[in-house]
Short mmCIF file of C-alpha atoms in Angstrom, two decimals:
data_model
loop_
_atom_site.label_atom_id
_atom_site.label_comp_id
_atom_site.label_asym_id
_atom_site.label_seq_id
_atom_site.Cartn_x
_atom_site.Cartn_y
_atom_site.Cartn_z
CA UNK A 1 0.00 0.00 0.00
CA UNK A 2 1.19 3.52 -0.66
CA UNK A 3 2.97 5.08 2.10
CA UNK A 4 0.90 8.40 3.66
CA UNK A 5 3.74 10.52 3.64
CA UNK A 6 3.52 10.07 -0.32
CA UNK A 7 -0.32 11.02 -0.19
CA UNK A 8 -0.11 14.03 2.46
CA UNK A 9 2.13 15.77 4.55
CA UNK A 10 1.49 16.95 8.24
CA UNK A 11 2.20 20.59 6.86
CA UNK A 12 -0.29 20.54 4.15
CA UNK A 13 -3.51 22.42 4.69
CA UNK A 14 -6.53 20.94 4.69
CA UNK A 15 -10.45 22.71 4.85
CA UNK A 16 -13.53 20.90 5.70
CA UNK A 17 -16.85 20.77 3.27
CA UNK A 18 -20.18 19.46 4.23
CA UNK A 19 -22.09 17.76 1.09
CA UNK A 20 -25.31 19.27 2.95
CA UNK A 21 -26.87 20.32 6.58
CA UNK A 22 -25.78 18.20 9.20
CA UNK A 23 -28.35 17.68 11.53
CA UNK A 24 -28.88 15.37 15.16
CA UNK A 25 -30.53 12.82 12.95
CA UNK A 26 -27.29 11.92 10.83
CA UNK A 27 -25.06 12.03 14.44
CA UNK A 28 -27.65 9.09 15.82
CA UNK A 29 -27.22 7.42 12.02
CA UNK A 30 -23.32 7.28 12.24
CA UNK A 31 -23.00 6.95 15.76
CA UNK A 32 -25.36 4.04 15.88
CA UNK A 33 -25.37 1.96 12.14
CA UNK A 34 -21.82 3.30 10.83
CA UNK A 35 -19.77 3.21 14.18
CA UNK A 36 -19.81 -0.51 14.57
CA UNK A 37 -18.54 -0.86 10.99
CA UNK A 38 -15.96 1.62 10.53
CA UNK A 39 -14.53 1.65 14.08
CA UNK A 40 -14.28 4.09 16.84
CA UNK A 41 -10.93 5.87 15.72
CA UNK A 42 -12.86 6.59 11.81
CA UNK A 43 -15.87 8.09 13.81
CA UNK A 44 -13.70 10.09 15.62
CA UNK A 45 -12.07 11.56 13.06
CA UNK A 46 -15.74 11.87 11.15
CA UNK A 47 -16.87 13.89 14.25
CA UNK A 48 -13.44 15.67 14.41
CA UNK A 49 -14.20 17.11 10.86
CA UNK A 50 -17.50 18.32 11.32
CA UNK A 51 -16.71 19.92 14.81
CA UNK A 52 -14.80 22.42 12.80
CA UNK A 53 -18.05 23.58 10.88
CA UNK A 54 -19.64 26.05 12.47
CA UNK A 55 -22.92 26.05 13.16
CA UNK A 56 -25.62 25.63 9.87
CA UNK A 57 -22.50 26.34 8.06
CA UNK A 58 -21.51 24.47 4.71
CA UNK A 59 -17.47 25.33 5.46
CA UNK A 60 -14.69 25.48 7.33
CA UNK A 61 -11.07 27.36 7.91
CA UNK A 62 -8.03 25.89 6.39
CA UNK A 63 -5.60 24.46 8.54
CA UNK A 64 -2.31 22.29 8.36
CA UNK A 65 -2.88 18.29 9.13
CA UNK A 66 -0.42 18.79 12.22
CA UNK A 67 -3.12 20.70 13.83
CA UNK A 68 -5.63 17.29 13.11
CA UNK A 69 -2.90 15.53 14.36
CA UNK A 70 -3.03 17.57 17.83
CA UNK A 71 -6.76 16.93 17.81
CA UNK A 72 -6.75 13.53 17.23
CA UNK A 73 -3.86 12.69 19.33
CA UNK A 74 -2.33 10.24 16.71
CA UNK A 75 -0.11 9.89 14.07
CA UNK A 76 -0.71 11.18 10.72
CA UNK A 77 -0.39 7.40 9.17
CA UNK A 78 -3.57 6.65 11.33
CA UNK A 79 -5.25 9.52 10.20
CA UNK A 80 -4.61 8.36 6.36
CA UNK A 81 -5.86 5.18 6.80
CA UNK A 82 -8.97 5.95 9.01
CA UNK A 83 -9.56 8.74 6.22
CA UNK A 84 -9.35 5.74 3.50
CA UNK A 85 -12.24 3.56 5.66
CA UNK A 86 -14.62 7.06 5.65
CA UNK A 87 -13.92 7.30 2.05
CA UNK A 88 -15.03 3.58 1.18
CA UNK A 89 -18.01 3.22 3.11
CA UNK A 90 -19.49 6.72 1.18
CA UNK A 91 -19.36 9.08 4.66
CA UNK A 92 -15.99 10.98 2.88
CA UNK A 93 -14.93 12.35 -0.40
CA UNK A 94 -11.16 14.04 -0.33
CA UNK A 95 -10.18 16.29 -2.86
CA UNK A 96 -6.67 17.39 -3.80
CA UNK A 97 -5.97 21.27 -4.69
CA UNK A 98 -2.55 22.65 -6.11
CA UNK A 99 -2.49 25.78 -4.66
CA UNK A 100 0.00 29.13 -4.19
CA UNK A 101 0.28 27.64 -0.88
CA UNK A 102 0.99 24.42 -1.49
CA UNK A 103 -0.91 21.11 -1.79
CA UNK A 104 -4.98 21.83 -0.70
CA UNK A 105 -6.91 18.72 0.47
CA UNK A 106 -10.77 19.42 0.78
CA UNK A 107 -12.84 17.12 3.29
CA UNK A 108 -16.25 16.99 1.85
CA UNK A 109 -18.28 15.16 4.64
CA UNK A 110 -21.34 13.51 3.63
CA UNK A 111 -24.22 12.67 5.30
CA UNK A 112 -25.32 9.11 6.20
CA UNK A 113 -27.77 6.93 4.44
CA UNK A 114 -31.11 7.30 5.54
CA UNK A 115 -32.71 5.10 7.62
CA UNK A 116 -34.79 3.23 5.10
CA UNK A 117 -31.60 3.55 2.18
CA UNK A 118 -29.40 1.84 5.04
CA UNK A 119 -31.29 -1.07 5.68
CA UNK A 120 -32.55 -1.82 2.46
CA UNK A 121 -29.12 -1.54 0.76
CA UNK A 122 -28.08 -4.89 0.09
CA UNK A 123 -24.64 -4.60 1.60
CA UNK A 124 -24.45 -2.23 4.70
CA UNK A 125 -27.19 -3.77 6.57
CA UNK A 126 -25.93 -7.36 5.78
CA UNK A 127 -22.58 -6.67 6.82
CA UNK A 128 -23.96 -4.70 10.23
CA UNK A 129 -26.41 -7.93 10.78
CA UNK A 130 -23.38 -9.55 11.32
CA UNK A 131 -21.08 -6.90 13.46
CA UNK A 132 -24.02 -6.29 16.22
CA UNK A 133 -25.44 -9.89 16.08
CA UNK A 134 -29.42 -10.31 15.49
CA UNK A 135 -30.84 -9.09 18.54
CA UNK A 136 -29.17 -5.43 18.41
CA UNK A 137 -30.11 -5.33 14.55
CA UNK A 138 -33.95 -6.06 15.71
CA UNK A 139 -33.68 -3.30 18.13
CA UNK A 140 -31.75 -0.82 15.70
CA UNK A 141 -34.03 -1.18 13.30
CA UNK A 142 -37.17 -0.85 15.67
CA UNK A 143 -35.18 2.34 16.83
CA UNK A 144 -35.35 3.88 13.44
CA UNK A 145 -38.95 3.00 11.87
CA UNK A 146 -42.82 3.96 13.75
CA UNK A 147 -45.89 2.67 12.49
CA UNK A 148 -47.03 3.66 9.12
CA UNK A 149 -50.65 5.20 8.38
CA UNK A 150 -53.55 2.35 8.94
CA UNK A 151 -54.13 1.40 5.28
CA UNK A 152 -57.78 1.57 5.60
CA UNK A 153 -57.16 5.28 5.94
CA UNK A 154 -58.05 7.61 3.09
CA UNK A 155 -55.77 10.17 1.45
CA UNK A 156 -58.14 13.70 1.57
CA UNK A 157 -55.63 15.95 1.27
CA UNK A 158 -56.43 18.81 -1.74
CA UNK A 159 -53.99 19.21 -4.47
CA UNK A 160 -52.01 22.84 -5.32
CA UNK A 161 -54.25 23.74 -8.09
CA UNK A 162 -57.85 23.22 -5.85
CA UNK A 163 -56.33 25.46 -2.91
CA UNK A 164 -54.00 28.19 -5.33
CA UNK A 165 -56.88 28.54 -7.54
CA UNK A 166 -56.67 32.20 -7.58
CA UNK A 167 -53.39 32.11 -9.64
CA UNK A 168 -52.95 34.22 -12.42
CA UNK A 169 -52.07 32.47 -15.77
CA UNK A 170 -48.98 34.58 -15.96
CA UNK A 171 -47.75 33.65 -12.35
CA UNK A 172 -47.51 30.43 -13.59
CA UNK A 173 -44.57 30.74 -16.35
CA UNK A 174 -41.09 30.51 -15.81
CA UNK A 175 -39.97 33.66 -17.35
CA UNK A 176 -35.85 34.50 -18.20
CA UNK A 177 -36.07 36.85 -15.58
CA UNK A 178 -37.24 34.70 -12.97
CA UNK A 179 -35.10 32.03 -14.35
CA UNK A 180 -32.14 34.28 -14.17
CA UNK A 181 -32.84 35.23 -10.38
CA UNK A 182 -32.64 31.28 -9.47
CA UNK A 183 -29.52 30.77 -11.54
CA UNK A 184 -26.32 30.60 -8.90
CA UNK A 185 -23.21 32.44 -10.56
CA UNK A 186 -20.18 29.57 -11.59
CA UNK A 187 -18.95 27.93 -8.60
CA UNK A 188 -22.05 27.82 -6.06
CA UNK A 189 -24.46 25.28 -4.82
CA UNK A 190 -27.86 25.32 -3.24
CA UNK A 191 -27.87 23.70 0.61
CA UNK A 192 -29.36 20.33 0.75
CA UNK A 193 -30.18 18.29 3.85
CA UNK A 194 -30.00 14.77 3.87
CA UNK A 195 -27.96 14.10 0.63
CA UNK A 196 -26.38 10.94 0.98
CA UNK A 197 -24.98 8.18 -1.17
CA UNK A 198 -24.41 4.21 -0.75
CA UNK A 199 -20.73 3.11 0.14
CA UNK A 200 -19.34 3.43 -3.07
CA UNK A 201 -17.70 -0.26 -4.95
CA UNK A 202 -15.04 0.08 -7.93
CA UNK A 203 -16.11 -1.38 -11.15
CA UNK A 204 -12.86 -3.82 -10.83
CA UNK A 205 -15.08 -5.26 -7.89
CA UNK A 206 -17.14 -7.40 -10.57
CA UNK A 207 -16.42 -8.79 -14.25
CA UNK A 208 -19.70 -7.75 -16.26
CA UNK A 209 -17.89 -8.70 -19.78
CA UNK A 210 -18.00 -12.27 -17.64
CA UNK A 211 -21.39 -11.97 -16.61
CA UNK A 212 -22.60 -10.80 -20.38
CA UNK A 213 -20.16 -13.08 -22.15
CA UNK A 214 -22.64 -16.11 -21.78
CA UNK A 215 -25.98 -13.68 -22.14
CA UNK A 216 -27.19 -13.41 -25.35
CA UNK A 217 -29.17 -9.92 -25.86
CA UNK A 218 -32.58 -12.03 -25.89
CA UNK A 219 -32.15 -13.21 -22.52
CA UNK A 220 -31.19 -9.76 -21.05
CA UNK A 221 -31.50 -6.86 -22.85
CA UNK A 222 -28.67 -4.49 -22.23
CA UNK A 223 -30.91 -1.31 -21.20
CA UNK A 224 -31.77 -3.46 -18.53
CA UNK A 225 -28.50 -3.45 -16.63
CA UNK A 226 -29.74 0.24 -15.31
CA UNK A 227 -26.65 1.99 -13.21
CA UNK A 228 -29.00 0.86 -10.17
CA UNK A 229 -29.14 -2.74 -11.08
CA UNK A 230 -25.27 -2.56 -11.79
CA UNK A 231 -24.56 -1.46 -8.58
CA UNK A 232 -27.01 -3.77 -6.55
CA UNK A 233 -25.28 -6.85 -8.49
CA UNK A 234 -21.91 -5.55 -7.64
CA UNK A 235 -23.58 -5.40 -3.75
CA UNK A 236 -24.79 -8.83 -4.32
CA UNK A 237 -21.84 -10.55 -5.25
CA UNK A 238 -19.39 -8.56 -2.56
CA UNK A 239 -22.26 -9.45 0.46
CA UNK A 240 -22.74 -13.22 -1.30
CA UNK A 241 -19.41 -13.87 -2.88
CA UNK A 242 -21.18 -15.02 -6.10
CA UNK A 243 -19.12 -14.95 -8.83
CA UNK A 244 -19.94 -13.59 -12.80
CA UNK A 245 -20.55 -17.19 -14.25
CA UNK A 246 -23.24 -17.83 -10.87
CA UNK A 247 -24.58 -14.42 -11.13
CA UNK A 248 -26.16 -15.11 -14.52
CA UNK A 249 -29.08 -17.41 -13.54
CA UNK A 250 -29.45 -14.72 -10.93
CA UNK A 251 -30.00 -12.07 -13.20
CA UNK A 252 -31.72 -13.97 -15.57
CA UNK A 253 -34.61 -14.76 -13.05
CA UNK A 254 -34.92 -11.14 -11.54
CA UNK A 255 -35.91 -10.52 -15.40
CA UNK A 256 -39.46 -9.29 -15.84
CA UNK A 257 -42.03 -9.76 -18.27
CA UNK A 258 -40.99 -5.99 -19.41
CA UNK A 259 -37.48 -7.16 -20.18
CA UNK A 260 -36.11 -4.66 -16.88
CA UNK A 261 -34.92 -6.03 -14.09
CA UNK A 262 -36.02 -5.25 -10.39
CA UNK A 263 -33.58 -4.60 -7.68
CA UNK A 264 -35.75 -6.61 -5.41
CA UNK A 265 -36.05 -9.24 -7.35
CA UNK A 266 -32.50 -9.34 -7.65
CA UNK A 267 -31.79 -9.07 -4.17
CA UNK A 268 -34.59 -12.02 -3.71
CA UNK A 269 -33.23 -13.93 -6.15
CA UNK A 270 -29.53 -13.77 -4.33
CA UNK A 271 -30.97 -14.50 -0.86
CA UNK A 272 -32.83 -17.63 -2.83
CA UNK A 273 -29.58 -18.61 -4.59
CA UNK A 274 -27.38 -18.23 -1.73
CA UNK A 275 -29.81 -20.18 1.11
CA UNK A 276 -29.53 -23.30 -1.48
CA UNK A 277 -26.09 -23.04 -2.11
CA UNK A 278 -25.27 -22.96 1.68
CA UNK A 279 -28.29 -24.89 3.19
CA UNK A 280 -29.96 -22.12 4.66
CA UNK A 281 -27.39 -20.60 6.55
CA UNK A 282 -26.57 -16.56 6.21
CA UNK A 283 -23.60 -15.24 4.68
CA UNK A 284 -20.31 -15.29 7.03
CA UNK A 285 -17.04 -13.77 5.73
CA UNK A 286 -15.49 -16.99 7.53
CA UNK A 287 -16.83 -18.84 5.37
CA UNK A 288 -15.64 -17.43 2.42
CA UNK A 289 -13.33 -18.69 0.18
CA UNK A 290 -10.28 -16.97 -1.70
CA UNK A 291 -12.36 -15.23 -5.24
CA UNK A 292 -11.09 -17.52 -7.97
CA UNK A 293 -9.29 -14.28 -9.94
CA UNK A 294 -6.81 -14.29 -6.88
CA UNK A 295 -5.93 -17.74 -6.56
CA UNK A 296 -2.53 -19.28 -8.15
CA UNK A 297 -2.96 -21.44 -11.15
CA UNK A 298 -0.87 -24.73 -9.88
CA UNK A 299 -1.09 -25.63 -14.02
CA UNK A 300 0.70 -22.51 -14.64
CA UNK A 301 3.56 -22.44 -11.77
CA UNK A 302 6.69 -24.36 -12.70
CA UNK A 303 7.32 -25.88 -9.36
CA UNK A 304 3.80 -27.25 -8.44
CA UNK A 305 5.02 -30.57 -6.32
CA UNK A 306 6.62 -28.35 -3.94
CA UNK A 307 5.42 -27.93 -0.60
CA UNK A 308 5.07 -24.07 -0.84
CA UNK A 309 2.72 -24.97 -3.78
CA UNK A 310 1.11 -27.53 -2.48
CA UNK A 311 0.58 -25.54 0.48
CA UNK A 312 -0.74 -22.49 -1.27
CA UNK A 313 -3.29 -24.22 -3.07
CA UNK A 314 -4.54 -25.90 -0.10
CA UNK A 315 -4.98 -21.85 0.72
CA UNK A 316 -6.56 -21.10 -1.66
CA UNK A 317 -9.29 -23.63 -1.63
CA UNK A 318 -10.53 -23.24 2.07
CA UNK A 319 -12.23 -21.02 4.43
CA UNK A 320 -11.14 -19.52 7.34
CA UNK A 321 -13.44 -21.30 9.72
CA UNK A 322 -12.82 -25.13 7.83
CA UNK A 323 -8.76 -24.11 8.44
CA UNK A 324 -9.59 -23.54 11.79
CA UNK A 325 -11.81 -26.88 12.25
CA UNK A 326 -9.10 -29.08 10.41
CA UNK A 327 -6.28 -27.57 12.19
CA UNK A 328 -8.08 -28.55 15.59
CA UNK A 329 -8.67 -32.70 14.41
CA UNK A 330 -12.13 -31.78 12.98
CA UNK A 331 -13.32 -29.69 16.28
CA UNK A 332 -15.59 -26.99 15.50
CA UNK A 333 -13.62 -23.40 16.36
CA UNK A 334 -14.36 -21.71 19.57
CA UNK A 335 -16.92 -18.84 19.13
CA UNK A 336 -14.32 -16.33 20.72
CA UNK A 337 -11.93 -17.29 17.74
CA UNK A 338 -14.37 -17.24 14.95
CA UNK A 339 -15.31 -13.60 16.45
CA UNK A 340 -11.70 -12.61 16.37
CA UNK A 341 -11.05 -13.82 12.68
CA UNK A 342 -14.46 -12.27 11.18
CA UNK A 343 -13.63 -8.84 13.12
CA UNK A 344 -9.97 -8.63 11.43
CA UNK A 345 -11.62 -9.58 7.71
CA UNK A 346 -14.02 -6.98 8.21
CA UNK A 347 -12.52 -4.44 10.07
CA UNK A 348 -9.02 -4.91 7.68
CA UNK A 349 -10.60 -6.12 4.50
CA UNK A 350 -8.32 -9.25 4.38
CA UNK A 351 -8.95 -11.70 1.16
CA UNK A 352 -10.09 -15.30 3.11
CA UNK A 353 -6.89 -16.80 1.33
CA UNK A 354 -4.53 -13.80 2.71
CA UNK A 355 -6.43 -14.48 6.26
CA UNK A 356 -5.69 -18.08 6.24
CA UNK A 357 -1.71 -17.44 6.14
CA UNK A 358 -2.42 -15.22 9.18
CA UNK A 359 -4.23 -17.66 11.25
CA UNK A 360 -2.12 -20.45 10.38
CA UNK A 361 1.66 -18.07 11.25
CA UNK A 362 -0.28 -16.81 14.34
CA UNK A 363 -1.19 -20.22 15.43
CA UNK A 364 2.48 -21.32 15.05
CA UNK A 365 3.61 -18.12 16.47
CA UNK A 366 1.85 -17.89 19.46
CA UNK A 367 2.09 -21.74 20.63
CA UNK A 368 -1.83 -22.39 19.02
CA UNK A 369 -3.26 -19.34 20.39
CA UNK A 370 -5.56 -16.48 18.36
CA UNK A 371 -4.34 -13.25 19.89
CA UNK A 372 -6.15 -10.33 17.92
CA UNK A 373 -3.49 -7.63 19.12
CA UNK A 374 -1.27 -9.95 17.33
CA UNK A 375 -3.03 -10.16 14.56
CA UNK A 376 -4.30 -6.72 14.33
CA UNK A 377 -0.94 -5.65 13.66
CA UNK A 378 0.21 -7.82 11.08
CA UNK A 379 -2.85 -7.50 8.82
CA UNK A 380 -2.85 -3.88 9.14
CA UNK A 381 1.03 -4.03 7.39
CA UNK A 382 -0.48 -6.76 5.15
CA UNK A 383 -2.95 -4.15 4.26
CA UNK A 384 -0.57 -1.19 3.89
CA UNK A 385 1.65 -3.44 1.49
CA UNK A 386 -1.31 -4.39 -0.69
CA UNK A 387 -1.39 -8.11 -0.12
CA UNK A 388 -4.40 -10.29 -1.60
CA UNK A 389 -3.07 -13.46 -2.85
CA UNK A 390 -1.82 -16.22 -0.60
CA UNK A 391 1.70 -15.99 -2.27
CA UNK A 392 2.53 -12.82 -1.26
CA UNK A 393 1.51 -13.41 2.38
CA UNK A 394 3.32 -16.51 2.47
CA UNK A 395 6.35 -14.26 1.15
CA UNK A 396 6.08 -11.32 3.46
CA UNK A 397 5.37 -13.92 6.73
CA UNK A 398 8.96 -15.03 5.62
CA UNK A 399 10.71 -11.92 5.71
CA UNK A 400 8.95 -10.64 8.40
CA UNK A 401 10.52 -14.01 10.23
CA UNK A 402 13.52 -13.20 8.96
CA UNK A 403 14.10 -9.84 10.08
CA UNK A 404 12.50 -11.07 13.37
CA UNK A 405 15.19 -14.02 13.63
CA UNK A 406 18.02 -11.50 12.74
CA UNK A 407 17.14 -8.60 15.26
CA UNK A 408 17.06 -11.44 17.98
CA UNK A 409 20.63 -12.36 17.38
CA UNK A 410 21.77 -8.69 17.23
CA UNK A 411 20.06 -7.88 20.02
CA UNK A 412 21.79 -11.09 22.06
CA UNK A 413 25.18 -10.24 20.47
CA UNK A 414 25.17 -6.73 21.82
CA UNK A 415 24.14 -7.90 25.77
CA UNK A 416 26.79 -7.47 27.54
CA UNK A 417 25.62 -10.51 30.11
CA UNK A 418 25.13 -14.13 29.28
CA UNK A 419 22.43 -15.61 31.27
CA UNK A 420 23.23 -18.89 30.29
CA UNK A 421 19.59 -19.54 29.77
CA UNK A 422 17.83 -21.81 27.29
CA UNK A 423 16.82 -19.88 24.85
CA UNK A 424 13.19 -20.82 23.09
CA UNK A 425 12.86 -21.70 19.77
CA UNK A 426 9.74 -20.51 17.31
CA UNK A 427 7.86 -23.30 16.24
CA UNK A 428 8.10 -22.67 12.04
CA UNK A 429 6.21 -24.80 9.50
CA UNK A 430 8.34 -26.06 6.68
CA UNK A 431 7.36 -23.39 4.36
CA UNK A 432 8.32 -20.38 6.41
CA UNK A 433 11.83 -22.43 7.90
CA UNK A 434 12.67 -23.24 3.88
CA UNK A 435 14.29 -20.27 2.90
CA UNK A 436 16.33 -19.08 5.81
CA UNK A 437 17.28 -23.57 6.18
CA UNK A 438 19.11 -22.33 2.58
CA UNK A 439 21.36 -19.23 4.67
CA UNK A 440 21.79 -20.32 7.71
CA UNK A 441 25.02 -22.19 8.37
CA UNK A 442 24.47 -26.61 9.13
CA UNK A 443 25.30 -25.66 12.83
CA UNK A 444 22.48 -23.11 13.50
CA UNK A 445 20.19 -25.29 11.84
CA UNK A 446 21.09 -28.16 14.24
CA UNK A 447 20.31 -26.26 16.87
CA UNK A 448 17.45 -24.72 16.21
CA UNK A 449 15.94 -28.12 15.90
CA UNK A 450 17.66 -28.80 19.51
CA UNK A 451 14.40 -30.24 20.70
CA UNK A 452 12.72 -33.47 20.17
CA UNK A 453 9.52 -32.46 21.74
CA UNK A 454 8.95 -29.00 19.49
CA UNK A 455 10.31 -31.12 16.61
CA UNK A 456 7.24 -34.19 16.79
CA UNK A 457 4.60 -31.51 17.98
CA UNK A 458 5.81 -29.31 14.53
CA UNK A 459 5.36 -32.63 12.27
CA UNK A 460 2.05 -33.45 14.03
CA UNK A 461 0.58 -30.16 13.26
CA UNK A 462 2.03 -30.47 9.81
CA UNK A 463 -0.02 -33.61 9.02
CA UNK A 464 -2.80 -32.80 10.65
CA UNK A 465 -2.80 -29.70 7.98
CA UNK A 466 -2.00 -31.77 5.38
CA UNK A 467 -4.63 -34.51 5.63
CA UNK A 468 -7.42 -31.71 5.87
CA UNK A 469 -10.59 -33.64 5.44
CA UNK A 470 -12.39 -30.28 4.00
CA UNK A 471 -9.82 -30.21 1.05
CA UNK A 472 -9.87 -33.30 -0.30
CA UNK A 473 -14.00 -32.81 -0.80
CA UNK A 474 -12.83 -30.39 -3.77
#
């Protein structure tokens, strides 16, 4: 991932924009439906921007990062990437400025989804289902809905033209004059309240050339893929992991008679398709499995009967929670871990194939243990460095080892005491203990392999990952 200090500088100025009126209702919306996705330190900094509006006004003074920094009390790198989350979820948009003075960013906060948008939006309300847990999703949305008017009631309200029948036929035109007068001169805006937009998804997030390439125009007519439906299917297939090729039947049935297709039919039709598919149950990110365009073609890589292949592939074709099952003898995962995994995907937006490499070098790290400190901080680098295949985790978890092994050493060398103690060794699997086995002189490796007892409990771990029972059903 880019480094912040290439995207902004603590001495560049910054000035804060509201997309429209900010108003109690859109604090209770953020504080209550967007908080428990986007964190407490990205609310903070949400709340930090709009402080500096002042009242019923649309912006604010320019002032350097450092003084956010101050603010905040944090870093500027924390700042960047709780900026980035704001930005993704739709609550942000940044804009950069070259100025006399230097670079300009402009923070144009924007409000939250409405009530009704927000849990009717396909993806949002899915993944907050699953952050708060059932019963505080039943009460949030009881909190924001009130009974509707009894349908048996009739509408008697009068319409303009039966009440503002006095109007003169010339009151009623639009003349230059009047149309001049409502013009705003290059540059302005009229104040809106409530003006919000759905978290916003790249078109890289879905292959429609895919999805189309086995459509013929007779089965779905191409007016019908509306900039609506396009963004509910890329929704769809985010929230249900479907991919182009399953997404077809999807779309196909969500077809009406009047060749368009309905968003609610194609959210129905996903729900239908997905309940089948996984036997009822609801959509879990740890139960995902690494999206096919990220996974390593073993017909493709030159050294596929190696275990770092072998291993990779095995990677690639499992879920989070079936690593965690196999890797315990077949025992389902503790409800403490599975919370600790699913927060880290979803709070880090790890790949399931990039979170498997983490789980297992944690487990082998931390003598079988989950500790989400632990893991917090590696996937956050992970993150940073742009990592979403389970090669390149495998290859950063070894240098990361590396450097680990080698500041160790230099740290021992420079202590001017010897203790005399026993030293403990990591536990390593094979593909992590591979490439430094190749630097390392014979004698070091002898020794690090000192121990009977680490050595058998290392092999029994490595066959009990080996022989995963979930694996060989693919």
């Amino acid at each position: 991932m880019t480094e912040h200090w290439k995207e902004v500088l603590a001495v560049d100025p910054y000035v804060v924009k509201s997309a429209s009126l900010l108003g109690d209702i859109d604090r209770q919306l953020i504080t209550l439906l967007y908080q428990p996705l986007i964190g407490m330190s990205a609310f903070s900094l949400y709340m930090t921007l709009w402080g500096e509006l002042e009242q019923n006004r649309m912006w604010g003074k320019p002032a350097p990062h450092r003084q956010l920094m101050v603010m905040l009390q944090t870093n500027l790198n924390d700042i960047f990437e709780e900026r980035l989350k704001l930005e993704a979820i739709g609550l942000l948009r940044t804009y950069e400025q070259e100025t006399e003075e230097g670079r300009l960013f402009t923070y144009e906060l924007v409000p939250p989804l409405r009530p009704d948008e927000f849990f009717q939006d396909g993806m949002l309300n899915v993944l907050l289902y699953h952050r708060v847990e059932k019963a505080k999703y039943m009460q949030l949305r009881d909190y924001f809905s009130y009974p509707g008017v009894p349908a048996e009631a009739k509408n008697i309200s009068r319409s303009f033209e039966e009440v503002f029948h006095v109007l003169q036929p010339g009151e009623r035109k639009m003349t230059e004059e009047i149309h001049q007068a409502s013009s705003l001169d290059q540059g302005y805006e009229y104040v809106t309240v409530g003006s919000s937009q759905p978290a916003p998804l790249s078109d890289e997030s879905f292959d429609f050339d895919l999805l189309l390439a086995g459509m013929s125009d007779m089965m779905i007519p191409r007016k019908a893929l509306t900039k609506q439906v396009k963004e509910t299917i890329k929704k769809l297939a985010v929230v249900y992991g479907i991919t182009p090729l399953q997404m077809q039947n999807i779309v196909a049935g969500a077809c009406g008679s009047d060749q368009m297709i309905s968003t609610e039919e194609l959210r129905k039709a996903a729900r239908d398709w997905y309940q089948i598919e996984y036997r009822g149950e609801q959509p879990k990110l740890i139960d995902q499995k690494q999206p096919r365009h990220l996974r390593q073609d073993a017909s493709k890589t030159p050294a596929a009967d190696t275990p770092d292949a072998k291993l990779i592939e095995k990677l690639d074709h499992i879920s989070p929670r079936e690593l965690l099952k196999d890797m315990a003898d077949g025992i389902e995962p503790t409800y403490a871990d599975l919370r600790i995994v699913e927060d880290i995907m979803l709070e880090q937006q790890l790949e399931p194939g990039v979170m498997n490499v983490l789980i297992y070098y944690t487990l082998l790290k931390t003598d079988m243990k989950l500790s989400k400190t632990y893991m917090q901080k590696i996937a956050a680098h992970w993150v940073r460095k742009k990592i979403k295949t389970v090669a390149a985790a495998m290859k950063i978890a070894k240098e990361e080892n590396r450097q680990m092994t080698e500041w160790a050493q230099q740290k021992k060398q420079r202590s001017p005491y010897g203790t005399g103690k026993v030293v403990r060794e990591e536990k390593l699997p094979d593909w992590m203990k591979e490439t430094e086995t190749k630097e390392q002189p014979a004698k070091e490796q002898t020794d690090n392999l000192s121990t009977e007892d680490l050595e058998r409990e290392k092999e029994k771990l490595l066959d009990q990952f080996k022989n995963m029972k979930k694996y060989n059903a693919h």
